[in-house]
mmCIF file of C-alpha atoms in Angstrom:
data_model
loop_
_atom_site.group_PDB
_atom_site.id
_atom_site.type_symbol
_atom_site.label_atom_id
_atom_site.label_comp_id
_atom_site.label_asym_id
_atom_site.label_seq_id
_atom_site.Cartn_x
_atom_site.Cartn_y
_atom_site.Cartn_z
ATOM 1 C CA UNK A 1 0.000 0.000 0.000
ATOM 2 C CA UNK A 2 2.871 2.250 0.876
ATOM 3 C CA UNK A 3 4.532 1.483 -2.478
ATOM 4 C CA UNK A 4 1.344 2.355 -4.367
ATOM 5 C CA UNK A 5 0.970 5.636 -2.485
ATOM 6 C CA UNK A 6 4.611 6.459 -3.137
ATOM 7 C CA UNK A 7 4.168 5.678 -6.831
ATOM 8 C CA UNK A 8 1.091 7.866 -7.028
ATOM 9 C CA UNK A 9 3.012 10.611 -5.286
ATOM 10 C CA UNK A 10 5.818 10.401 -7.858
ATOM 11 C CA UNK A 11 3.332 10.363 -10.744
ATOM 12 C CA UNK A 12 1.582 13.377 -9.275
ATOM 13 C CA UNK A 13 4.879 15.232 -9.001
ATOM 14 C CA UNK A 14 5.848 14.301 -12.547
ATOM 15 C CA UNK A 15 2.446 15.381 -13.840
ATOM 16 C CA UNK A 16 2.738 18.677 -11.982
ATOM 17 C CA UNK A 17 6.257 19.207 -13.341
ATOM 18 C CA UNK A 18 5.068 18.449 -16.886
ATOM 19 C CA UNK A 19 2.275 20.998 -16.550
ATOM 20 C CA UNK A 20 4.837 23.646 -15.618
ATOM 21 C CA UNK A 21 7.044 23.028 -18.672
ATOM 22 C CA UNK A 22 7.040 25.141 -21.793
ATOM 23 C CA UNK A 23 6.219 22.082 -23.885
ATOM 24 C CA UNK A 24 2.900 21.633 -22.092
ATOM 25 C CA UNK A 25 1.937 25.308 -22.207
ATOM 26 C CA UNK A 26 3.153 26.003 -25.737
ATOM 27 C CA UNK A 27 0.676 27.260 -28.329
ATOM 28 C CA UNK A 28 1.063 28.073 -32.009
ATOM 29 C CA UNK A 29 1.119 31.770 -31.066
ATOM 30 C CA UNK A 30 4.226 31.187 -28.945
ATOM 31 C CA UNK A 31 5.906 29.424 -31.862
ATOM 32 C CA UNK A 32 5.054 32.304 -34.207
ATOM 33 C CA UNK A 33 6.561 34.887 -31.855
ATOM 34 C CA UNK A 34 9.662 32.742 -31.258
ATOM 35 C CA UNK A 35 10.098 32.578 -35.028
ATOM 36 C CA UNK A 36 9.749 36.362 -35.274
ATOM 37 C CA UNK A 37 12.393 36.799 -32.583
ATOM 38 C CA UNK A 38 14.767 34.476 -34.446
ATOM 39 C CA UNK A 39 14.051 36.404 -37.658
ATOM 40 C CA UNK A 40 14.994 39.688 -35.970
ATOM 41 C CA UNK A 41 18.253 38.182 -34.727
ATOM 42 C CA UNK A 42 18.961 36.814 -38.220
ATOM 43 C CA UNK A 43 18.366 40.249 -39.780
ATOM 44 C CA UNK A 44 20.736 41.825 -37.261
ATOM 45 C CA UNK A 45 23.562 39.297 -37.622
ATOM 46 C CA UNK A 46 23.276 38.204 -41.247
ATOM 47 C CA UNK A 47 22.028 41.423 -42.876
ATOM 48 C CA UNK A 48 23.534 43.866 -40.354
ATOM 49 C CA UNK A 49 20.181 45.660 -39.999
ATOM 50 C CA UNK A 50 20.545 47.793 -36.867
ATOM 51 C CA UNK A 51 22.101 45.013 -34.727
ATOM 52 C CA UNK A 52 22.239 47.251 -31.640
ATOM 53 C CA UNK A 53 18.435 47.314 -31.711
ATOM 54 C CA UNK A 54 17.367 44.052 -33.301
ATOM 55 C CA UNK A 55 19.587 41.704 -31.280
ATOM 56 C CA UNK A 56 18.211 42.892 -27.892
ATOM 57 C CA UNK A 57 14.643 43.073 -29.229
ATOM 58 C CA UNK A 58 14.856 39.684 -30.951
ATOM 59 C CA UNK A 59 16.332 37.965 -27.911
ATOM 60 C CA UNK A 60 13.788 39.730 -25.715
ATOM 61 C CA UNK A 61 11.081 38.154 -27.864
ATOM 62 C CA UNK A 62 12.554 34.743 -27.130
ATOM 63 C CA UNK A 63 12.601 35.506 -23.396
ATOM 64 C CA UNK A 64 9.049 36.854 -23.404
ATOM 65 C CA UNK A 65 7.602 33.945 -25.355
ATOM 66 C CA UNK A 66 8.964 30.980 -23.429
ATOM 67 C CA UNK A 67 5.615 29.369 -22.498
ATOM 68 C CA UNK A 68 4.769 28.847 -18.832
ATOM 69 C CA UNK A 69 1.720 28.360 -16.652
ATOM 70 C CA UNK A 70 0.502 31.935 -16.161
ATOM 71 C CA UNK A 71 -2.031 30.902 -13.528
ATOM 72 C CA UNK A 72 0.555 29.364 -11.193
ATOM 73 C CA UNK A 73 1.664 32.663 -9.675
ATOM 74 C CA UNK A 74 5.332 32.092 -10.495
ATOM 75 C CA UNK A 75 6.106 35.817 -10.863
ATOM 76 C CA UNK A 76 8.514 35.348 -13.761
ATOM 77 C CA UNK A 77 6.662 36.987 -16.672
ATOM 78 C CA UNK A 78 7.178 40.573 -17.736
ATOM 79 C CA UNK A 79 3.588 41.429 -16.826
ATOM 80 C CA UNK A 80 3.732 39.712 -13.422
ATOM 81 C CA UNK A 81 3.782 42.454 -10.795
ATOM 82 C CA UNK A 82 7.008 42.331 -8.804
ATOM 83 C CA UNK A 83 8.925 39.995 -11.119
ATOM 84 C CA UNK A 84 12.468 40.924 -12.176
ATOM 85 C CA UNK A 85 11.398 41.441 -15.783
ATOM 86 C CA UNK A 86 8.464 43.552 -14.660
ATOM 87 C CA UNK A 87 10.774 45.788 -12.631
ATOM 88 C CA UNK A 88 13.033 46.285 -15.660
ATOM 89 C CA UNK A 89 9.963 46.869 -17.821
ATOM 90 C CA UNK A 90 8.953 49.797 -15.588
ATOM 91 C CA UNK A 91 11.463 51.889 -17.506
ATOM 92 C CA UNK A 92 9.345 51.345 -20.608
ATOM 93 C CA UNK A 93 5.910 51.429 -18.987
ATOM 94 C CA UNK A 94 6.664 54.576 -16.989
ATOM 95 C CA UNK A 95 8.451 56.162 -19.933
ATOM 96 C CA UNK A 96 11.815 56.926 -18.334
ATOM 97 C CA UNK A 97 14.064 54.937 -20.695
ATOM 98 C CA UNK A 98 13.277 57.199 -23.711
ATOM 99 C CA UNK A 99 14.463 60.476 -22.108
ATOM 100 C CA UNK A 100 17.734 58.771 -21.154
ATOM 101 C CA UNK A 101 18.130 57.634 -24.765
ATOM 102 C CA UNK A 102 17.479 61.211 -25.893
ATOM 103 C CA UNK A 103 20.191 62.417 -23.503
ATOM 104 C CA UNK A 104 22.618 60.084 -25.263
ATOM 105 C CA UNK A 105 21.401 61.120 -28.720
ATOM 106 C CA UNK A 106 21.960 64.759 -27.846
ATOM 107 C CA UNK A 107 25.449 64.022 -26.533
ATOM 108 C CA UNK A 108 26.489 62.182 -29.702
ATOM 109 C CA UNK A 109 24.766 64.426 -32.288
ATOM 110 C CA UNK A 110 26.507 67.204 -34.173
ATOM 111 C CA UNK A 111 23.933 69.855 -35.112
ATOM 112 C CA UNK A 112 26.461 71.793 -37.231
ATOM 113 C CA UNK A 113 24.758 70.989 -40.555
ATOM 114 C CA UNK A 114 21.428 72.281 -39.265
ATOM 115 C CA UNK A 115 22.921 75.413 -37.686
ATOM 116 C CA UNK A 116 24.799 76.176 -40.916
ATOM 117 C CA UNK A 117 21.662 75.826 -43.039
ATOM 118 C CA UNK A 118 18.584 76.473 -40.859
ATOM 119 C CA UNK A 119 16.137 76.078 -43.749
ATOM 120 C CA UNK A 120 16.810 72.343 -43.577
ATOM 121 C CA UNK A 121 14.654 72.407 -40.434
ATOM 122 C CA UNK A 122 11.690 72.762 -42.805
ATOM 123 C CA UNK A 123 12.595 69.457 -44.467
ATOM 124 C CA UNK A 124 12.597 67.721 -41.087
ATOM 125 C CA UNK A 125 9.234 69.333 -40.309
ATOM 126 C CA UNK A 126 7.750 68.233 -43.639
ATOM 127 C CA UNK A 127 8.641 64.611 -42.913
ATOM 128 C CA UNK A 128 6.336 64.731 -39.893
ATOM 129 C CA UNK A 129 3.323 64.808 -42.249
ATOM 130 C CA UNK A 130 3.426 61.034 -42.065
ATOM 131 C CA UNK A 131 2.589 61.184 -38.359
ATOM 132 C CA UNK A 132 -0.506 63.315 -38.752
ATOM 133 C CA UNK A 133 -1.611 61.475 -41.889
ATOM 134 C CA UNK A 134 -1.458 58.161 -40.026
ATOM 135 C CA UNK A 135 -3.330 59.758 -37.119
ATOM 136 C CA UNK A 136 -6.278 60.609 -39.364
ATOM 137 C CA UNK A 137 -6.283 57.177 -41.014
ATOM 138 C CA UNK A 138 -6.166 55.480 -37.597
ATOM 139 C CA UNK A 139 -9.188 57.492 -36.508
ATOM 140 C CA UNK A 140 -11.010 56.474 -39.703
ATOM 141 C CA UNK A 141 -10.277 52.804 -38.947
ATOM 142 C CA UNK A 142 -11.974 53.079 -35.558
ATOM 143 C CA UNK A 143 -9.072 53.538 -33.155
ATOM 144 C CA UNK A 144 -9.716 55.822 -30.200
ATOM 145 C CA UNK A 145 -7.996 59.240 -30.492
ATOM 146 C CA UNK A 146 -5.334 58.426 -27.883
ATOM 147 C CA UNK A 147 -4.561 55.091 -29.554
ATOM 148 C CA UNK A 148 -4.474 56.758 -32.991
ATOM 149 C CA UNK A 149 -1.965 59.319 -31.724
ATOM 150 C CA UNK A 150 0.291 56.648 -30.243
ATOM 151 C CA UNK A 151 0.186 54.621 -33.474
ATOM 152 C CA UNK A 152 0.809 57.641 -35.704
ATOM 153 C CA UNK A 153 4.116 58.522 -34.052
ATOM 154 C CA UNK A 154 5.617 55.411 -35.681
ATOM 155 C CA UNK A 155 5.884 57.557 -38.826
ATOM 156 C CA UNK A 156 8.683 59.526 -37.211
ATOM 157 C CA UNK A 157 10.897 56.392 -37.236
ATOM 158 C CA UNK A 158 11.881 57.181 -33.675
ATOM 159 C CA UNK A 159 11.605 54.220 -31.315
ATOM 160 C CA UNK A 160 12.175 56.082 -28.010
ATOM 161 C CA UNK A 161 9.584 58.728 -28.934
ATOM 162 C CA UNK A 162 7.087 56.027 -29.907
ATOM 163 C CA UNK A 163 7.609 54.276 -26.558
ATOM 164 C CA UNK A 164 7.333 57.514 -24.600
ATOM 165 C CA UNK A 165 4.091 58.577 -26.285
ATOM 166 C CA UNK A 166 2.444 55.151 -26.218
ATOM 167 C CA UNK A 167 3.299 54.790 -22.505
ATOM 168 C CA UNK A 168 1.230 57.916 -21.905
ATOM 169 C CA UNK A 169 -1.603 57.433 -24.400
ATOM 170 C CA UNK A 170 -2.012 53.709 -25.097
ATOM 171 C CA UNK A 171 -0.044 51.449 -22.704
ATOM 172 C CA UNK A 172 -1.966 48.392 -23.886
ATOM 173 C CA UNK A 173 -0.615 48.872 -27.426
ATOM 174 C CA UNK A 174 2.948 49.755 -26.417
ATOM 175 C CA UNK A 175 4.527 46.425 -27.363
ATOM 176 C CA UNK A 176 3.123 46.449 -30.889
ATOM 177 C CA UNK A 177 3.908 50.134 -31.391
ATOM 178 C CA UNK A 178 7.480 49.826 -30.104
ATOM 179 C CA UNK A 179 8.292 46.736 -32.161
ATOM 180 C CA UNK A 180 6.721 48.321 -35.237
ATOM 181 C CA UNK A 181 8.713 51.543 -34.804
ATOM 182 C CA UNK A 182 12.025 49.742 -34.302
ATOM 183 C CA UNK A 183 11.287 47.342 -37.160
ATOM 184 C CA UNK A 184 10.821 50.168 -39.631
ATOM 185 C CA UNK A 185 13.880 51.960 -38.271
ATOM 186 C CA UNK A 186 15.912 48.846 -39.001
ATOM 187 C CA UNK A 187 14.371 48.468 -42.461
ATOM 188 C CA UNK A 188 15.131 52.045 -43.525
ATOM 189 C CA UNK A 189 17.791 50.810 -46.041
ATOM 190 C CA UNK A 190 15.155 48.601 -47.676
ATOM 191 C CA UNK A 191 12.113 50.897 -47.609
ATOM 192 C CA UNK A 192 13.484 54.336 -48.465
ATOM 193 C CA UNK A 193 15.617 53.919 -51.654
ATOM 194 C CA UNK A 194 12.712 52.787 -53.903
ATOM 195 C CA UNK A 195 10.627 55.784 -52.726
ATOM 196 C CA UNK A 196 13.512 58.169 -53.392
ATOM 197 C CA UNK A 197 14.075 56.792 -56.897
ATOM 198 C CA UNK A 198 10.371 56.881 -57.700
ATOM 199 C CA UNK A 199 9.929 60.535 -56.718
ATOM 200 C CA UNK A 200 13.089 62.037 -58.228
ATOM 201 C CA UNK A 201 14.458 62.483 -61.729
ATOM 202 C CA UNK A 202 17.984 61.740 -62.940
ATOM 203 C CA UNK A 203 18.659 65.482 -63.159
ATOM 204 C CA UNK A 204 17.528 66.067 -59.569
ATOM 205 C CA UNK A 205 19.626 63.231 -58.175
ATOM 206 C CA UNK A 206 22.882 64.786 -59.364
ATOM 207 C CA UNK A 207 22.266 68.288 -57.968
ATOM 208 C CA UNK A 208 25.396 69.397 -56.135
ATOM 209 C CA UNK A 209 24.885 71.489 -53.038
ATOM 210 C CA UNK A 210 27.343 74.138 -51.903
ATOM 211 C CA UNK A 211 29.532 73.276 -48.911
ATOM 212 C CA UNK A 212 28.001 74.469 -45.662
ATOM 213 C CA UNK A 213 29.476 77.509 -43.970
ATOM 214 C CA UNK A 214 31.750 77.184 -40.970
ATOM 215 C CA UNK A 215 29.881 77.235 -37.665
ATOM 216 C CA UNK A 216 31.448 78.996 -34.676
ATOM 217 C CA UNK A 217 31.757 77.159 -31.365
ATOM 218 C CA UNK A 218 29.663 79.854 -29.707
ATOM 219 C CA UNK A 219 26.802 79.033 -32.096
ATOM 220 C CA UNK A 220 27.007 75.372 -31.144
ATOM 221 C CA UNK A 221 26.762 76.275 -27.460
ATOM 222 C CA UNK A 222 23.884 78.702 -27.942
ATOM 223 C CA UNK A 223 21.890 76.311 -30.148
ATOM 224 C CA UNK A 224 20.741 73.790 -27.471
ATOM 225 C CA UNK A 225 19.779 76.603 -25.101
ATOM 226 C CA UNK A 226 17.761 78.519 -27.690
ATOM 227 C CA UNK A 227 16.393 75.256 -29.109
ATOM 228 C CA UNK A 228 15.107 74.175 -25.707
ATOM 229 C CA UNK A 229 13.396 77.497 -25.013
ATOM 230 C CA UNK A 230 11.803 77.827 -28.462
ATOM 231 C CA UNK A 231 10.520 74.265 -28.769
ATOM 232 C CA UNK A 232 9.354 73.809 -25.192
ATOM 233 C CA UNK A 233 7.598 77.177 -25.088
ATOM 234 C CA UNK A 234 5.553 75.880 -28.041
ATOM 235 C CA UNK A 235 5.048 72.342 -26.710
ATOM 236 C CA UNK A 236 5.762 72.108 -22.964
ATOM 237 C CA UNK A 237 4.599 68.479 -23.111
ATOM 238 C CA UNK A 238 7.797 67.700 -25.014
ATOM 239 C CA UNK A 239 10.056 68.736 -22.126
ATOM 240 C CA UNK A 240 11.039 65.165 -21.064
ATOM 241 C CA UNK A 241 12.392 64.372 -24.529
ATOM 242 C CA UNK A 242 13.475 67.768 -25.842
ATOM 243 C CA UNK A 243 14.956 68.810 -22.505
ATOM 244 C CA UNK A 244 17.182 65.758 -22.343
ATOM 245 C CA UNK A 245 18.099 65.999 -26.049
ATOM 246 C CA UNK A 246 19.302 69.594 -25.780
ATOM 247 C CA UNK A 247 20.932 68.985 -22.397
ATOM 248 C CA UNK A 248 22.963 66.140 -23.894
ATOM 249 C CA UNK A 249 23.994 68.374 -26.786
ATOM 250 C CA UNK A 250 25.094 71.151 -24.432
ATOM 251 C CA UNK A 251 27.250 68.621 -22.572
ATOM 252 C CA UNK A 252 28.875 67.792 -25.903
ATOM 253 C CA UNK A 253 29.439 71.303 -27.166
ATOM 254 C CA UNK A 254 30.233 73.421 -24.089
ATOM 255 C CA UNK A 255 33.773 72.020 -23.866
ATOM 256 C CA UNK A 256 33.929 71.663 -20.083
ATOM 257 C CA UNK A 257 31.865 68.490 -19.559
ATOM 258 C CA UNK A 258 33.625 66.081 -21.903
ATOM 259 C CA UNK A 259 33.516 63.222 -19.392
ATOM 260 C CA UNK A 260 29.774 63.639 -18.871
ATOM 261 C CA UNK A 261 29.180 63.803 -22.613
ATOM 262 C CA UNK A 262 31.193 60.615 -23.179
ATOM 263 C CA UNK A 263 29.314 58.800 -20.424
ATOM 264 C CA UNK A 264 25.938 59.913 -21.762
ATOM 265 C CA UNK A 265 26.748 59.020 -25.369
ATOM 266 C CA UNK A 266 28.522 55.724 -24.685
ATOM 267 C CA UNK A 267 28.086 53.789 -21.434
ATOM 268 C CA UNK A 268 24.714 55.183 -20.377
ATOM 269 C CA UNK A 269 23.184 54.918 -23.847
ATOM 270 C CA UNK A 270 24.466 51.360 -24.271
ATOM 271 C CA UNK A 271 23.044 50.255 -20.913
ATOM 272 C CA UNK A 272 19.649 51.823 -21.533
ATOM 273 C CA UNK A 273 19.536 50.471 -25.107
ATOM 274 C CA UNK A 274 20.153 46.930 -23.825
ATOM 275 C CA UNK A 275 17.403 47.200 -21.188
ATOM 276 C CA UNK A 276 14.998 48.991 -23.516
ATOM 277 C CA UNK A 277 15.432 46.588 -26.416
ATOM 278 C CA UNK A 278 15.264 43.456 -24.286
ATOM 279 C CA UNK A 279 12.163 44.515 -22.321
ATOM 280 C CA UNK A 280 10.355 45.799 -25.408
ATOM 281 C CA UNK A 281 11.004 42.441 -27.062
ATOM 282 C CA UNK A 282 9.886 40.544 -23.961
ATOM 283 C CA UNK A 283 6.659 42.562 -23.841
ATOM 284 C CA UNK A 284 5.498 40.874 -27.055
ATOM 285 C CA UNK A 285 4.011 37.903 -25.212
ATOM 286 C CA UNK A 286 1.978 35.854 -27.625
ATOM 287 C CA UNK A 287 -1.120 35.990 -25.429
ATOM 288 C CA UNK A 288 -1.255 39.793 -25.624
ATOM 289 C CA UNK A 289 0.646 40.606 -28.831
ATOM 290 C CA UNK A 290 -0.903 38.507 -31.585
ATOM 291 C CA UNK A 291 -4.170 40.336 -32.143
ATOM 292 C CA UNK A 292 -6.000 41.950 -35.028
ATOM 293 C CA UNK A 293 -4.984 45.367 -33.671
ATOM 294 C CA UNK A 294 -1.318 44.435 -33.953
ATOM 295 C CA UNK A 295 -1.728 43.758 -37.680
ATOM 296 C CA UNK A 296 -3.420 47.137 -38.131
ATOM 297 C CA UNK A 297 -0.645 48.848 -36.164
ATOM 298 C CA UNK A 298 2.079 47.369 -38.375
ATOM 299 C CA UNK A 299 0.138 48.372 -41.495
ATOM 300 C CA UNK A 300 -0.483 51.911 -40.257
ATOM 301 C CA UNK A 301 3.129 52.271 -39.112
ATOM 302 C CA UNK A 302 4.366 51.185 -42.538
ATOM 303 C CA UNK A 303 2.017 53.624 -44.240
ATOM 304 C CA UNK A 304 3.088 56.457 -41.912
ATOM 305 C CA UNK A 305 6.761 55.763 -42.591
ATOM 306 C CA UNK A 306 6.243 55.798 -46.362
ATOM 307 C CA UNK A 307 4.273 59.052 -46.178
ATOM 308 C CA UNK A 308 6.972 60.629 -43.992
ATOM 309 C CA UNK A 309 9.789 59.611 -46.348
ATOM 310 C CA UNK A 310 7.869 60.740 -49.436
ATOM 311 C CA UNK A 311 6.833 64.028 -47.807
ATOM 312 C CA UNK A 312 10.436 64.985 -47.163
ATOM 313 C CA UNK A 313 11.495 64.289 -50.760
ATOM 314 C CA UNK A 314 8.462 66.049 -52.262
ATOM 315 C CA UNK A 315 8.911 69.065 -49.982
ATOM 316 C CA UNK A 316 12.492 69.564 -51.215
ATOM 317 C CA UNK A 317 11.234 69.424 -54.816
ATOM 318 C CA UNK A 318 8.576 72.010 -53.960
ATOM 319 C CA UNK A 319 11.037 74.177 -52.048
ATOM 320 C CA UNK A 320 13.420 74.175 -55.017
ATOM 321 C CA UNK A 321 10.796 76.036 -57.064
ATOM 322 C CA UNK A 322 11.512 79.117 -54.961
ATOM 323 C CA UNK A 323 15.292 78.795 -54.716
ATOM 324 C CA UNK A 324 17.840 80.180 -57.199
ATOM 325 C CA UNK A 325 19.720 77.610 -59.251
ATOM 326 C CA UNK A 326 22.890 78.039 -57.217
ATOM 327 C CA UNK A 327 21.090 77.278 -53.937
ATOM 328 C CA UNK A 328 18.856 74.366 -54.930
ATOM 329 C CA UNK A 329 18.709 71.342 -52.633
ATOM 330 C CA UNK A 330 19.181 67.774 -53.779
ATOM 331 C CA UNK A 331 15.814 66.011 -53.185
ATOM 332 C CA UNK A 332 17.685 62.881 -52.124
ATOM 333 C CA UNK A 333 18.242 64.518 -48.727
ATOM 334 C CA UNK A 334 14.463 64.767 -48.182
ATOM 335 C CA UNK A 335 14.145 61.197 -46.941
ATOM 336 C CA UNK A 336 16.486 62.100 -44.066
ATOM 337 C CA UNK A 337 13.723 64.190 -42.487
ATOM 338 C CA UNK A 338 12.665 61.117 -40.525
ATOM 339 C CA UNK A 339 14.559 60.795 -37.276
ATOM 340 C CA UNK A 340 16.393 57.545 -38.011
ATOM 341 C CA UNK A 341 19.840 59.025 -37.261
ATOM 342 C CA UNK A 342 22.198 58.603 -39.057
ATOM 343 C CA UNK A 343 20.780 55.788 -41.205
ATOM 344 C CA UNK A 344 18.593 57.962 -43.401
ATOM 345 C CA UNK A 345 21.411 60.446 -43.996
ATOM 346 C CA UNK A 346 23.706 57.604 -45.049
ATOM 347 C CA UNK A 347 21.082 56.394 -47.519
ATOM 348 C CA UNK A 348 20.876 59.894 -49.019
ATOM 349 C CA UNK A 349 24.649 59.901 -49.397
ATOM 350 C CA UNK A 350 24.860 56.371 -50.817
ATOM 351 C CA UNK A 351 22.148 57.023 -53.378
ATOM 352 C CA UNK A 352 23.768 60.311 -54.384
ATOM 353 C CA UNK A 353 27.108 58.567 -54.916
ATOM 354 C CA UNK A 354 25.371 55.907 -56.986
ATOM 355 C CA UNK A 355 24.361 58.513 -59.567
ATOM 356 C CA UNK A 356 27.424 60.759 -59.197
ATOM 357 C CA UNK A 357 30.497 59.307 -57.444
ATOM 358 C CA UNK A 358 31.713 62.827 -56.610
ATOM 359 C CA UNK A 359 28.463 64.030 -55.015
ATOM 360 C CA UNK A 360 28.773 63.622 -51.256
ATOM 361 C CA UNK A 361 25.476 64.421 -49.543
ATOM 362 C CA UNK A 362 26.096 63.072 -46.041
ATOM 363 C CA UNK A 363 26.721 66.372 -44.253
ATOM 364 C CA UNK A 364 23.853 68.051 -46.096
ATOM 365 C CA UNK A 365 21.515 65.169 -45.221
ATOM 366 C CA UNK A 366 22.485 65.332 -41.565
ATOM 367 C CA UNK A 367 20.696 68.702 -41.355
ATOM 368 C CA UNK A 368 17.174 67.371 -41.977
ATOM 369 C CA UNK A 369 18.089 64.147 -40.162
ATOM 370 C CA UNK A 370 18.787 65.852 -36.835
ATOM 371 C CA UNK A 371 15.875 68.211 -37.513
ATOM 372 C CA UNK A 372 13.714 65.093 -37.762
ATOM 373 C CA UNK A 373 14.748 64.075 -34.240
ATOM 374 C CA UNK A 374 13.570 67.432 -32.949
ATOM 375 C CA UNK A 375 10.483 67.334 -35.182
ATOM 376 C CA UNK A 376 9.304 63.918 -34.011
ATOM 377 C CA UNK A 377 9.699 64.963 -30.361
ATOM 378 C CA UNK A 378 7.736 68.157 -31.055
ATOM 379 C CA UNK A 379 5.034 66.146 -32.861
ATOM 380 C CA UNK A 380 4.834 63.791 -29.884
ATOM 381 C CA UNK A 381 4.462 66.806 -27.613
ATOM 382 C CA UNK A 382 1.665 68.187 -29.786
ATOM 383 C CA UNK A 383 -0.224 64.864 -29.742
ATOM 384 C CA UNK A 384 0.295 64.471 -26.010
ATOM 385 C CA UNK A 385 -0.872 68.035 -25.439
ATOM 386 C CA UNK A 386 -4.336 67.592 -26.929
ATOM 387 C CA UNK A 387 -4.864 63.863 -26.339
ATOM 388 C CA UNK A 388 -3.614 63.296 -22.775
#
């Protein structure tokens, strides 16, 4: 009798152990998300598509989609209050990772091209049309205004801004929005060149722009201070992002805080990027991620990104109608109005060299590229201002 009871006890323990395993709790949704995570890692390693983003996000997807018994109270999932992953995820949910990323962006960004040619700010502003176009389409598809605003910001191709805004307006959609934004950032080299070729002529692609003027160090120091005051007086809701962006840039340019600038642009940014990417990836749990809304979000994000890229190119073409021949802009820099820094600027340069090996557009494209960073943060502030 004792042997039978002991055997039943062992069987019960084995059955209980089996019910805790990932094999028992696995669904086809988990397998789909694991495959997506592996695909992201493959893109990063094999195709070199933004590995600093896609490796943490892809591996985070693997972590977040290991199946387990959610009703057992194990406190191991990213949405389990008090779990280690949940504590790390607070930086995303509460929106304090993005401002730290913006601090690093400011510390590593040279705004010289924009200061030397301020009209390039208009190109960065034009690229934000994709955000507001996607906002209206999202509303037409039945999304609530706050959700539509959070989805639309994907068009800025700015992952930290998308996370910050969705954490305030649509926390339940944050995983899909963040993954969508970072996916399109990584796919910039694939998405943008066909749009640029379609919207420009051979003659326009070989326009040579005059070298930018020399910018004094005093101008570089004044820029983040004036930029902060001007932008945040217009959109105070953008202070968390814009404040940290311009603060980081002042650390870089003032000449007396080199150590702080190096820390912000290197060690701090790397640490936050690791935590941000991993937790964003882990937040894509199959049970909450694979929904009809997620499909719509990826579609709307793609549409917003295309509109933003096209708007920048078309705006330069329109702007050229009012510029003398000697001051015309090459429309290939228009795509750089999205805030994927410096990827979009590199694409402008690479495409320019393809049609004229002596036409270097990188420094010119950096103007609208850094303007796009400011523009997407301002757009986020505008949306947060009237939707929060």
